[in-house]
PDB file of C-alpha atoms in Angstrom:
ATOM      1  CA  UNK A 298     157.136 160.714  46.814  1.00 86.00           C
ATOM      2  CA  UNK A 299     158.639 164.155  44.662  1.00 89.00           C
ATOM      3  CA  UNK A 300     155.138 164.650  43.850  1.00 89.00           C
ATOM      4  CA  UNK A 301     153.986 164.619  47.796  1.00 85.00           C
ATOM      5  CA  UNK A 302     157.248 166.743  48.751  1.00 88.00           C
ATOM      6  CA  UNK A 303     156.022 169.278  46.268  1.00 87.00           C
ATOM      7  CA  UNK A 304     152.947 169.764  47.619  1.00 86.00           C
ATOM      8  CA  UNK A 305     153.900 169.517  51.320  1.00 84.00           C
ATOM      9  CA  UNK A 306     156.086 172.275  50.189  1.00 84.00           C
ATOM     10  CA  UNK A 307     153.071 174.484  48.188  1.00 85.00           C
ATOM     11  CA  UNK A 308     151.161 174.386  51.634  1.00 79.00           C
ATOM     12  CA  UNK A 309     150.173 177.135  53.709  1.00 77.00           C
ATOM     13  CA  UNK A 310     151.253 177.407  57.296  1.00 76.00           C
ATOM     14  CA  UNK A 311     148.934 177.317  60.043  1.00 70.00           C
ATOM     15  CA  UNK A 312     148.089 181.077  61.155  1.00 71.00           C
ATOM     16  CA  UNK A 313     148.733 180.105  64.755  1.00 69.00           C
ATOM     17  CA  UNK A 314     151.539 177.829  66.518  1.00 72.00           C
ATOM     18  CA  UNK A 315     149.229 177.311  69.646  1.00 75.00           C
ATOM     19  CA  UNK A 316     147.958 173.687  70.159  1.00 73.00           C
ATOM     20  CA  UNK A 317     144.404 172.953  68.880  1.00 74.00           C
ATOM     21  CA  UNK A 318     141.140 173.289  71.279  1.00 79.00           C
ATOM     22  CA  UNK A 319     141.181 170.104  73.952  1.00 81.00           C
ATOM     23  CA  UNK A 320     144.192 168.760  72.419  1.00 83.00           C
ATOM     24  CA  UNK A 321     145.277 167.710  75.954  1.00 86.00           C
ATOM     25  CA  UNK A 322     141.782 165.609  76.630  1.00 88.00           C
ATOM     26  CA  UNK A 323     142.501 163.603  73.103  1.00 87.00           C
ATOM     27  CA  UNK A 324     146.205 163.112  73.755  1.00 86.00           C
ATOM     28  CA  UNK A 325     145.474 161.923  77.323  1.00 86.00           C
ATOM     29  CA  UNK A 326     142.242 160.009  76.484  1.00 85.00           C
ATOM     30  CA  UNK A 327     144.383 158.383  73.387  1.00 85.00           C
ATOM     31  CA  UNK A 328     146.820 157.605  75.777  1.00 82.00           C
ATOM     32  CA  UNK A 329     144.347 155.795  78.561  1.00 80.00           C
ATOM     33  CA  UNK A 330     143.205 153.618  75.725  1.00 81.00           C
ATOM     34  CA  UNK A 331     146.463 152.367  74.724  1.00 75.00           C
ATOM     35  CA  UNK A 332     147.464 151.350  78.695  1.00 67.00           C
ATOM     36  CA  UNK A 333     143.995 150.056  78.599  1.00 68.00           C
ATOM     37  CA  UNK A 334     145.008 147.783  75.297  1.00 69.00           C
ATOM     38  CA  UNK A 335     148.531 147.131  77.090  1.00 71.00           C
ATOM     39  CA  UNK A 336     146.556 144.783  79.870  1.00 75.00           C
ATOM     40  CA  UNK A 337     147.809 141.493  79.682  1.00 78.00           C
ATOM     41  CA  UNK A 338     145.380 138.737  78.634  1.00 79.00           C
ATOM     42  CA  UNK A 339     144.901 135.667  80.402  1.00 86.00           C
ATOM     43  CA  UNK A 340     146.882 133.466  77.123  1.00 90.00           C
ATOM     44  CA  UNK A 341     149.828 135.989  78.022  1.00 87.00           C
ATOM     45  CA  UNK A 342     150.052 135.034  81.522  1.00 89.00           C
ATOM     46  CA  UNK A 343     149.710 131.605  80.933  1.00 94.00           C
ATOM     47  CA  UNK A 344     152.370 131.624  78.089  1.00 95.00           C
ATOM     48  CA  UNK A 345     155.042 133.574  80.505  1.00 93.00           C
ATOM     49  CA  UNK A 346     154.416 131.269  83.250  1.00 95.00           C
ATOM     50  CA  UNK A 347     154.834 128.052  80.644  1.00 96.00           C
ATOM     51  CA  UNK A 348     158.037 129.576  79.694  1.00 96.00           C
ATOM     52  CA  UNK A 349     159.599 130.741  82.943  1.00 96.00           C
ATOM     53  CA  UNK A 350     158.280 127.063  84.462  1.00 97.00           C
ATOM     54  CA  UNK A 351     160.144 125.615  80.928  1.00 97.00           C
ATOM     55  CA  UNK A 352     163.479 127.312  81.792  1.00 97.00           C
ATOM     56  CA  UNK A 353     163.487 126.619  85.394  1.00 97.00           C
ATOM     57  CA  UNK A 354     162.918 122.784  84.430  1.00 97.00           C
ATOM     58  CA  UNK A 355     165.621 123.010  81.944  1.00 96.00           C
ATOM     59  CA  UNK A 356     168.353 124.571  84.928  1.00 96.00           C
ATOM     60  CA  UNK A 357     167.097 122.308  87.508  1.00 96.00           C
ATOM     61  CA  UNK A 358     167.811 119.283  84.330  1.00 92.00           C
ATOM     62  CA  UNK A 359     171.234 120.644  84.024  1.00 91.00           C
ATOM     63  CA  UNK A 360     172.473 121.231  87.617  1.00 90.00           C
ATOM     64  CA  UNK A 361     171.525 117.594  88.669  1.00 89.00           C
ATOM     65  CA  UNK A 362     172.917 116.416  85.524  1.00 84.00           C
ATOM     66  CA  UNK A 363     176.005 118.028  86.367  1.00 82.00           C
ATOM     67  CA  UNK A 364     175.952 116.610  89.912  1.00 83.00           C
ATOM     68  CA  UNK A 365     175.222 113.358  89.721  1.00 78.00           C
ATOM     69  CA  UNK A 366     178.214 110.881  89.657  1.00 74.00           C
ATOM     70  CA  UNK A 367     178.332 108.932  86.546  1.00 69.00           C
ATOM     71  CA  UNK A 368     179.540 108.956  82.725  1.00 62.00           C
ATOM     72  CA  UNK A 369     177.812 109.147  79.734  1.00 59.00           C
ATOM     73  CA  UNK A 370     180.021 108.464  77.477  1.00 60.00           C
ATOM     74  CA  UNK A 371     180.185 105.052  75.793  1.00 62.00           C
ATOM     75  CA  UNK A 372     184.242 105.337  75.149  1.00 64.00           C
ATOM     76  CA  UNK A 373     185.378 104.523  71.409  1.00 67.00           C
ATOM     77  CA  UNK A 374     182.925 103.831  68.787  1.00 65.00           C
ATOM     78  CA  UNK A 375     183.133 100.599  66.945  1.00 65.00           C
ATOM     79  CA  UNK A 376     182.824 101.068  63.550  1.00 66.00           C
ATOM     80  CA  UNK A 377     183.325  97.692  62.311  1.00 68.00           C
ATOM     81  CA  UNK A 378     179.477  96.581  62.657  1.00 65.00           C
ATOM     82  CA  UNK A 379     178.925  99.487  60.070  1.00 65.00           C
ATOM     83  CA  UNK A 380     180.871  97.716  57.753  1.00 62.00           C
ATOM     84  CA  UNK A 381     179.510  94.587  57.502  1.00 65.00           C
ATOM     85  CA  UNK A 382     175.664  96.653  57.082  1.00 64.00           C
ATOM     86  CA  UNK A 383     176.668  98.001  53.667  1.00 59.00           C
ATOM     87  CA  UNK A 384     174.675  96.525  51.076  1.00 62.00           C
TER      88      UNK A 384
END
């Protein structure tokens, strides 16, 4: 890395500050190819719509969970069968 700072250092500067000829076409054309590149494909679409169908699933789940009348719980646990399973 010294070695590359040295030389970096050692070079000339450009005669002119001015932007090279039809820098504007390459940065614009570089720039259409990348939005070009940025188009979703059809596995992207299809993986966003899994997931947003996955979460809505997942709320709808949880809301009717939530109402529904009803306990899940199975009160205290009894321990004793546990005991007698030993070996």
């Amino acid at each position: 890395m010294e070695k590359l700072m040295r030389l970096a250092r050692q070079a000339h500067r450009a005669a002119s500050e001015e932007a090279p000829p039809f820098f504007a076409e390459r940065v614009t054309a570089r720039w259409l190819s990348a939005a070009r590149e940025r188009e979703r494909s059809p596995w992207e679409i299809f993986a966003l719509r899994g997931a947003a169908l996955s979460a809505a699933v997942v709320l709808l789940a949880l809301a009717l969970n939530a109402s529904l009348p009803g306990n899940n719980d199975e009160g205290d646990p009894d321990f004793t069968a546990e005991v007698f399973s030993l070996p």
